[in-house]
PDB file of C-alpha atoms in Angstrom:
ATOM      1  CA  UNK A   1      26.811  16.603 -54.626  1.00 45.00           C
ATOM      2  CA  UNK A   2      23.238  16.762 -56.092  1.00 46.00           C
ATOM      3  CA  UNK A   3      20.218  14.369 -55.967  1.00 43.00           C
ATOM      4  CA  UNK A   4      17.281  14.275 -58.539  1.00 48.00           C
ATOM      5  CA  UNK A   5      13.930  15.258 -57.367  1.00 46.00           C
ATOM      6  CA  UNK A   6      13.403  11.236 -57.094  1.00 41.00           C
ATOM      7  CA  UNK A   7      16.315  10.904 -54.906  1.00 38.00           C
ATOM      8  CA  UNK A   8      15.180  13.811 -52.816  1.00 42.00           C
ATOM      9  CA  UNK A   9      11.835  12.226 -51.957  1.00 46.00           C
ATOM     10  CA  UNK A  10      13.213   8.824 -51.197  1.00 40.00           C
ATOM     11  CA  UNK A  11      15.251  10.811 -48.741  1.00 37.00           C
ATOM     12  CA  UNK A  12      12.765  12.559 -47.448  1.00 43.00           C
ATOM     13  CA  UNK A  13      10.325   9.733 -46.778  1.00 42.00           C
ATOM     14  CA  UNK A  14      12.978   7.670 -45.917  1.00 43.00           C
ATOM     15  CA  UNK A  15      13.415  10.151 -42.808  1.00 37.00           C
ATOM     16  CA  UNK A  16       9.813  10.401 -41.972  1.00 41.00           C
ATOM     17  CA  UNK A  17       9.648   6.863 -41.931  1.00 38.00           C
ATOM     18  CA  UNK A  18      12.498   6.861 -39.666  1.00 36.00           C
ATOM     19  CA  UNK A  19      11.098   9.898 -37.759  1.00 39.00           C
ATOM     20  CA  UNK A  20       7.847   8.144 -37.136  1.00 37.00           C
ATOM     21  CA  UNK A  21       9.513   4.925 -35.869  1.00 39.00           C
ATOM     22  CA  UNK A  22      11.975   6.046 -32.910  1.00 37.00           C
ATOM     23  CA  UNK A  23       9.012   8.360 -31.689  1.00 39.00           C
ATOM     24  CA  UNK A  24       7.222   6.851 -28.640  1.00 42.00           C
ATOM     25  CA  UNK A  25       4.015   4.873 -29.008  1.00 46.00           C
ATOM     26  CA  UNK A  26       1.063   6.873 -28.072  1.00 46.00           C
ATOM     27  CA  UNK A  27       0.110   5.006 -25.111  1.00 43.00           C
ATOM     28  CA  UNK A  28       3.564   5.313 -23.769  1.00 46.00           C
ATOM     29  CA  UNK A  29       3.593   8.985 -24.393  1.00 53.00           C
ATOM     30  CA  UNK A  30       3.864   9.190 -20.185  1.00 60.00           C
ATOM     31  CA  UNK A  31       6.041   7.492 -18.066  1.00 86.00           C
ATOM     32  CA  UNK A  32       3.800   6.223 -15.166  1.00 95.00           C
ATOM     33  CA  UNK A  33       5.183   6.337 -11.304  1.00 98.00           C
ATOM     34  CA  UNK A  34       5.136   2.732 -10.285  1.00 98.00           C
ATOM     35  CA  UNK A  35       3.528   2.066  -6.896  1.00 98.00           C
ATOM     36  CA  UNK A  36       3.499  -1.337  -4.508  1.00 98.00           C
ATOM     37  CA  UNK A  37       1.697  -2.331  -2.048  1.00 97.00           C
ATOM     38  CA  UNK A  38       0.904  -5.139   0.256  1.00 94.00           C
ATOM     39  CA  UNK A  39      -1.332  -7.977  -0.895  1.00 92.00           C
ATOM     40  CA  UNK A  40      -4.320  -8.041   0.666  1.00 90.00           C
ATOM     41  CA  UNK A  41      -8.066  -7.098  -0.368  1.00 90.00           C
ATOM     42  CA  UNK A  42      -7.903  -3.755   1.126  1.00 92.00           C
ATOM     43  CA  UNK A  43      -4.825  -2.717  -0.835  1.00 94.00           C
ATOM     44  CA  UNK A  44      -6.008  -4.179  -3.956  1.00 95.00           C
ATOM     45  CA  UNK A  45      -9.029  -2.158  -3.482  1.00 95.00           C
ATOM     46  CA  UNK A  46      -7.386   1.219  -2.992  1.00 96.00           C
ATOM     47  CA  UNK A  47      -4.644   0.246  -5.715  1.00 97.00           C
ATOM     48  CA  UNK A  48      -7.448  -0.085  -7.905  1.00 97.00           C
ATOM     49  CA  UNK A  49      -9.042   3.226  -7.324  1.00 97.00           C
ATOM     50  CA  UNK A  50      -6.260   4.482  -7.310  1.00 97.00           C
ATOM     51  CA  UNK A  51      -5.051   3.932 -11.045  1.00 97.00           C
ATOM     52  CA  UNK A  52      -8.136   4.572 -12.170  1.00 97.00           C
ATOM     53  CA  UNK A  53      -7.912   8.416 -10.207  1.00 97.00           C
ATOM     54  CA  UNK A  54      -4.810   8.862 -11.840  1.00 97.00           C
ATOM     55  CA  UNK A  55      -4.740   7.441 -14.915  1.00 96.00           C
ATOM     56  CA  UNK A  56      -5.254  10.633 -16.862  1.00 95.00           C
ATOM     57  CA  UNK A  57      -2.902  12.689 -14.340  1.00 94.00           C
ATOM     58  CA  UNK A  58       0.646  13.218 -14.827  1.00 90.00           C
ATOM     59  CA  UNK A  59       2.283  11.722 -13.277  1.00 94.00           C
ATOM     60  CA  UNK A  60      -0.206   8.665 -13.588  1.00 97.00           C
ATOM     61  CA  UNK A  61       0.507   4.993 -11.138  1.00 98.00           C
ATOM     62  CA  UNK A  62       1.004   1.816 -12.075  1.00 98.00           C
ATOM     63  CA  UNK A  63       0.480  -0.767  -9.313  1.00 98.00           C
ATOM     64  CA  UNK A  64       2.099  -3.637  -7.760  1.00 98.00           C
ATOM     65  CA  UNK A  65       0.984  -6.069  -5.228  1.00 98.00           C
ATOM     66  CA  UNK A  66       4.159  -7.858  -2.134  1.00 96.00           C
ATOM     67  CA  UNK A  67       3.913  -9.356   0.970  1.00 93.00           C
ATOM     68  CA  UNK A  68       4.562  -6.270   3.316  1.00 92.00           C
ATOM     69  CA  UNK A  69       7.901  -6.663   4.032  1.00 91.00           C
ATOM     70  CA  UNK A  70       8.955  -7.457   0.644  1.00 95.00           C
ATOM     71  CA  UNK A  71       6.886  -3.953   0.219  1.00 96.00           C
ATOM     72  CA  UNK A  72       8.975  -1.592   1.791  1.00 96.00           C
ATOM     73  CA  UNK A  73      11.971  -2.886   0.935  1.00 97.00           C
ATOM     74  CA  UNK A  74      11.575  -2.074  -2.934  1.00 98.00           C
ATOM     75  CA  UNK A  75      10.756   1.227  -2.340  1.00 98.00           C
ATOM     76  CA  UNK A  76      14.270   1.355   0.509  1.00 98.00           C
ATOM     77  CA  UNK A  77      15.965  -0.025  -2.044  1.00 98.00           C
ATOM     78  CA  UNK A  78      14.783   1.837  -5.153  1.00 97.00           C
ATOM     79  CA  UNK A  79      13.385  -0.668  -7.058  1.00 98.00           C
ATOM     80  CA  UNK A  80       9.572   0.846  -7.262  1.00 98.00           C
ATOM     81  CA  UNK A  81       8.614   4.754  -7.290  1.00 98.00           C
ATOM     82  CA  UNK A  82       6.567   4.566  -4.348  1.00 98.00           C
ATOM     83  CA  UNK A  83       4.650   2.502  -1.857  1.00 98.00           C
ATOM     84  CA  UNK A  84       1.181   3.268  -0.654  1.00 97.00           C
ATOM     85  CA  UNK A  85      -1.242   2.013   2.691  1.00 95.00           C
ATOM     86  CA  UNK A  86       2.250   3.176   4.867  1.00 94.00           C
ATOM     87  CA  UNK A  87       2.066   4.800   8.379  1.00 92.00           C
ATOM     88  CA  UNK A  88       3.868   8.416   9.193  1.00 94.00           C
ATOM     89  CA  UNK A  89       5.520   7.055  11.175  1.00 91.00           C
ATOM     90  CA  UNK A  90       6.156   3.600   9.408  1.00 93.00           C
ATOM     91  CA  UNK A  91      10.193   3.307  11.214  1.00 91.00           C
ATOM     92  CA  UNK A  92      12.211   1.949   8.448  1.00 94.00           C
ATOM     93  CA  UNK A  93      10.978   4.914   6.439  1.00 96.00           C
ATOM     94  CA  UNK A  94      11.930   7.534   9.386  1.00 94.00           C
ATOM     95  CA  UNK A  95      16.181   7.925   8.398  1.00 93.00           C
ATOM     96  CA  UNK A  96      15.141   6.634   4.637  1.00 97.00           C
ATOM     97  CA  UNK A  97      15.733   8.735   1.503  1.00 97.00           C
ATOM     98  CA  UNK A  98      11.622   9.045   0.995  1.00 98.00           C
ATOM     99  CA  UNK A  99       8.931  11.543   1.668  1.00 98.00           C
ATOM    100  CA  UNK A 100       5.092  11.064   2.356  1.00 98.00           C
ATOM    101  CA  UNK A 101       1.850  12.412   0.711  1.00 98.00           C
ATOM    102  CA  UNK A 102       0.678  14.363   3.355  1.00 97.00           C
ATOM    103  CA  UNK A 103      -2.926  13.441   2.954  1.00 97.00           C
ATOM    104  CA  UNK A 104      -3.562   9.890   3.948  1.00 97.00           C
ATOM    105  CA  UNK A 105      -5.400   7.627   1.913  1.00 97.00           C
ATOM    106  CA  UNK A 106      -7.059   5.855   4.699  1.00 95.00           C
ATOM    107  CA  UNK A 107      -7.990   6.047   8.270  1.00 93.00           C
ATOM    108  CA  UNK A 108      -9.145   3.699  10.913  1.00 91.00           C
ATOM    109  CA  UNK A 109      -7.816   1.252  13.626  1.00 95.00           C
ATOM    110  CA  UNK A 110      -6.156  -1.031  14.497  1.00 95.00           C
ATOM    111  CA  UNK A 111      -8.283  -4.122  16.443  1.00 97.00           C
ATOM    112  CA  UNK A 112      -7.513  -6.537  18.962  1.00 98.00           C
ATOM    113  CA  UNK A 113      -9.823  -9.609  18.189  1.00 98.00           C
ATOM    114  CA  UNK A 114     -10.133 -12.648  20.659  1.00 97.00           C
ATOM    115  CA  UNK A 115     -12.614 -15.818  20.580  1.00 93.00           C
ATOM    116  CA  UNK A 116     -12.645 -14.471  25.018  1.00 95.00           C
ATOM    117  CA  UNK A 117     -14.747 -11.883  26.301  1.00 95.00           C
ATOM    118  CA  UNK A 118     -12.238 -11.325  29.046  1.00 95.00           C
ATOM    119  CA  UNK A 119      -9.732 -10.287  26.554  1.00 96.00           C
ATOM    120  CA  UNK A 120      -9.623  -7.064  25.665  1.00 96.00           C
ATOM    121  CA  UNK A 121      -5.845  -5.456  26.142  1.00 95.00           C
ATOM    122  CA  UNK A 122      -1.832  -6.899  26.361  1.00 95.00           C
ATOM    123  CA  UNK A 123      -2.506  -7.253  29.863  1.00 95.00           C
ATOM    124  CA  UNK A 124      -5.827  -9.466  29.937  1.00 96.00           C
ATOM    125  CA  UNK A 125      -3.860 -11.714  27.316  1.00 96.00           C
ATOM    126  CA  UNK A 126      -2.296 -14.008  29.740  1.00 94.00           C
ATOM    127  CA  UNK A 127      -0.097 -16.663  27.834  1.00 93.00           C
ATOM    128  CA  UNK A 128      -2.323 -16.400  24.805  1.00 96.00           C
ATOM    129  CA  UNK A 129      -1.247 -17.042  21.277  1.00 97.00           C
ATOM    130  CA  UNK A 130      -1.650 -13.737  19.742  1.00 98.00           C
ATOM    131  CA  UNK A 131      -0.724 -13.534  15.464  1.00 98.00           C
ATOM    132  CA  UNK A 132       0.317 -10.704  14.011  1.00 97.00           C
ATOM    133  CA  UNK A 133       0.818  -9.893  10.365  1.00 95.00           C
ATOM    134  CA  UNK A 134       4.981  -9.752   9.524  1.00 92.00           C
ATOM    135  CA  UNK A 135       5.305  -6.209   8.028  1.00 87.00           C
ATOM    136  CA  UNK A 136       3.113  -5.025   9.319  1.00 89.00           C
ATOM    137  CA  UNK A 137       4.407  -1.748  11.461  1.00 88.00           C
ATOM    138  CA  UNK A 138       2.009  -0.940  13.935  1.00 91.00           C
ATOM    139  CA  UNK A 139       0.855  -4.942  15.076  1.00 94.00           C
ATOM    140  CA  UNK A 140       4.703  -5.054  15.413  1.00 93.00           C
ATOM    141  CA  UNK A 141       4.670  -2.694  17.605  1.00 92.00           C
ATOM    142  CA  UNK A 142       2.150  -2.754  19.457  1.00 94.00           C
ATOM    143  CA  UNK A 143       2.750  -6.437  20.559  1.00 95.00           C
ATOM    144  CA  UNK A 144       6.874  -6.186  20.586  1.00 93.00           C
ATOM    145  CA  UNK A 145       7.413  -6.636  23.969  1.00 95.00           C
ATOM    146  CA  UNK A 146       4.848  -9.234  24.258  1.00 96.00           C
ATOM    147  CA  UNK A 147       6.442 -12.847  24.439  1.00 95.00           C
ATOM    148  CA  UNK A 148       4.004 -14.511  23.346  1.00 97.00           C
ATOM    149  CA  UNK A 149       3.686 -13.862  19.571  1.00 97.00           C
ATOM    150  CA  UNK A 150       3.284 -15.474  16.622  1.00 97.00           C
ATOM    151  CA  UNK A 151       4.261 -13.420  12.853  1.00 97.00           C
ATOM    152  CA  UNK A 152       2.291 -14.578  10.078  1.00 96.00           C
ATOM    153  CA  UNK A 153       2.630 -13.585   6.636  1.00 93.00           C
ATOM    154  CA  UNK A 154      -1.237 -12.753   5.858  1.00 93.00           C
ATOM    155  CA  UNK A 155      -4.662 -11.822   7.168  1.00 94.00           C
ATOM    156  CA  UNK A 156      -5.979 -14.794   5.630  1.00 94.00           C
ATOM    157  CA  UNK A 157      -3.653 -17.470   6.718  1.00 96.00           C
ATOM    158  CA  UNK A 158      -3.865 -15.972  10.523  1.00 97.00           C
ATOM    159  CA  UNK A 159      -7.764 -15.722  10.156  1.00 97.00           C
ATOM    160  CA  UNK A 160      -7.423 -19.628   9.030  1.00 97.00           C
ATOM    161  CA  UNK A 161      -4.819 -19.870  12.706  1.00 98.00           C
ATOM    162  CA  UNK A 162      -8.038 -18.666  14.468  1.00 97.00           C
ATOM    163  CA  UNK A 163     -10.719 -20.663  13.281  1.00 96.00           C
ATOM    164  CA  UNK A 164      -8.568 -23.696  13.747  1.00 96.00           C
ATOM    165  CA  UNK A 165      -7.529 -22.829  17.525  1.00 96.00           C
ATOM    166  CA  UNK A 166      -3.697 -22.264  16.729  1.00 97.00           C
ATOM    167  CA  UNK A 167      -4.064 -18.873  18.003  1.00 97.00           C
ATOM    168  CA  UNK A 168      -6.087 -16.930  20.689  1.00 97.00           C
ATOM    169  CA  UNK A 169      -5.452 -13.819  19.591  1.00 98.00           C
ATOM    170  CA  UNK A 170      -5.395 -11.626  16.688  1.00 98.00           C
ATOM    171  CA  UNK A 171      -4.128  -8.147  15.555  1.00 98.00           C
ATOM    172  CA  UNK A 172      -5.961  -6.599  12.308  1.00 96.00           C
ATOM    173  CA  UNK A 173      -6.995  -3.503  11.035  1.00 93.00           C
ATOM    174  CA  UNK A 174     -10.443  -2.357  10.995  1.00 92.00           C
ATOM    175  CA  UNK A 175     -10.483  -1.800   7.194  1.00 89.00           C
ATOM    176  CA  UNK A 176      -9.123  -5.126   6.601  1.00 90.00           C
ATOM    177  CA  UNK A 177     -11.375  -6.689   9.181  1.00 93.00           C
ATOM    178  CA  UNK A 178     -14.510  -6.256   6.919  1.00 88.00           C
ATOM    179  CA  UNK A 179     -13.481  -8.909   4.913  1.00 86.00           C
ATOM    180  CA  UNK A 180     -12.931 -11.792   7.048  1.00 89.00           C
ATOM    181  CA  UNK A 181     -15.657 -10.662   9.289  1.00 82.00           C
ATOM    182  CA  UNK A 182     -17.826 -13.481   8.417  1.00 87.00           C
ATOM    183  CA  UNK A 183     -15.472 -15.775   9.389  1.00 93.00           C
ATOM    184  CA  UNK A 184     -14.902 -14.323  12.868  1.00 94.00           C
ATOM    185  CA  UNK A 185     -18.497 -13.742  13.788  1.00 91.00           C
ATOM    186  CA  UNK A 186     -19.144 -13.954  18.097  1.00 93.00           C
ATOM    187  CA  UNK A 187     -15.700 -13.066  18.302  1.00 96.00           C
ATOM    188  CA  UNK A 188     -14.677  -9.782  21.105  1.00 96.00           C
ATOM    189  CA  UNK A 189     -12.501  -6.659  19.051  1.00 97.00           C
ATOM    190  CA  UNK A 190     -10.856  -4.006  21.046  1.00 97.00           C
ATOM    191  CA  UNK A 191      -9.871  -0.572  18.931  1.00 97.00           C
ATOM    192  CA  UNK A 192      -6.427  -0.553  20.173  1.00 96.00           C
ATOM    193  CA  UNK A 193      -4.316   2.395  17.350  1.00 92.00           C
ATOM    194  CA  UNK A 194      -6.162   4.700  15.243  1.00 92.00           C
ATOM    195  CA  UNK A 195      -4.126   4.758  12.033  1.00 87.00           C
ATOM    196  CA  UNK A 196      -3.725   6.672   8.818  1.00 93.00           C
ATOM    197  CA  UNK A 197      -1.609   5.417   5.783  1.00 95.00           C
ATOM    198  CA  UNK A 198       0.171   7.283   2.897  1.00 97.00           C
ATOM    199  CA  UNK A 199       1.936   7.750   0.126  1.00 98.00           C
ATOM    200  CA  UNK A 200       5.305   6.986   0.331  1.00 98.00           C
ATOM    201  CA  UNK A 201       7.532   8.447  -2.972  1.00 98.00           C
ATOM    202  CA  UNK A 202      11.363   8.067  -3.067  1.00 98.00           C
ATOM    203  CA  UNK A 203      13.139  11.395  -2.568  1.00 98.00           C
ATOM    204  CA  UNK A 204      13.826  12.174  -6.323  1.00 97.00           C
ATOM    205  CA  UNK A 205       9.925  12.660  -7.049  1.00 98.00           C
ATOM    206  CA  UNK A 206       9.464  14.943  -4.098  1.00 97.00           C
ATOM    207  CA  UNK A 207       8.556  17.525  -6.742  1.00 97.00           C
ATOM    208  CA  UNK A 208       5.236  15.545  -7.655  1.00 97.00           C
ATOM    209  CA  UNK A 209       4.120  16.087  -4.009  1.00 97.00           C
ATOM    210  CA  UNK A 210       2.059  19.396  -5.128  1.00 97.00           C
ATOM    211  CA  UNK A 211       0.019  17.725  -7.828  1.00 96.00           C
ATOM    212  CA  UNK A 212      -0.034  14.677  -6.148  1.00 97.00           C
ATOM    213  CA  UNK A 213      -1.790  16.089  -3.292  1.00 98.00           C
ATOM    214  CA  UNK A 214      -4.068  18.446  -4.921  1.00 97.00           C
ATOM    215  CA  UNK A 215      -5.550  15.187  -6.695  1.00 97.00           C
ATOM    216  CA  UNK A 216      -6.498  13.715  -3.566  1.00 98.00           C
ATOM    217  CA  UNK A 217      -7.545  16.681  -2.158  1.00 98.00           C
ATOM    218  CA  UNK A 218     -10.077  17.473  -4.752  1.00 97.00           C
ATOM    219  CA  UNK A 219     -11.084  13.436  -4.656  1.00 97.00           C
ATOM    220  CA  UNK A 220     -12.329  14.146  -1.069  1.00 96.00           C
ATOM    221  CA  UNK A 221     -13.722  17.089  -1.590  1.00 97.00           C
ATOM    222  CA  UNK A 222     -15.841  15.734  -4.082  1.00 96.00           C
ATOM    223  CA  UNK A 223     -17.336  13.509  -1.624  1.00 95.00           C
ATOM    224  CA  UNK A 224     -15.401  10.188  -2.168  1.00 95.00           C
ATOM    225  CA  UNK A 225     -13.341   7.200  -0.815  1.00 94.00           C
ATOM    226  CA  UNK A 226     -10.760   4.941  -1.719  1.00 94.00           C
ATOM    227  CA  UNK A 227     -12.944   2.394   0.322  1.00 86.00           C
ATOM    228  CA  UNK A 228     -16.425   3.328  -0.192  1.00 74.00           C
ATOM    229  CA  UNK A 229     -19.080   2.565   3.421  1.00 54.00           C
TER     230      UNK A 229
END
């Protein structure tokens, strides 16, 4: 069947329009990985820096925040592509189909905070009420044999409970402690455990580890930090 030049022109224009409409928008040309983390100030600070650092990389990152236990469960259920600020020995990930990027995002210490200068260990707690954040593996493991411990959903609430006398001591990492230090003046602070936190990815993304590692190593080689001084 032969078409007139006018029909040919109309057909060509239609094909051109269809190709434009079916092409992905420029802003959606790349598919970013969705990472979850815990909804505390340090995680949000690191998350913002991660998004900025990887904004022009492949992969790029989009970060969401959730309560600690929920954040980990999202990765275990394959509802997100990864999670960050988890320890290398985070128990739920040891037998899961996930992989770790072997460059820590932050390193710090787990701290026991008390208002009694004589309390510097679990042994010296006696029967004092100890608060720890639910879903935070290091503090859960450290305190699991202590009989009078209380799981609290957030550091903010835990500090509030401490200041109201509802708990006598608490476990918090030194990075988050910076954000609440002004509310915990005059307390005794005892380091109990050194910690480093990493990015974990669903195993289907293991081929991206080399690229992500290279970006992080370059970031550190240039003297940068995710948390500043």
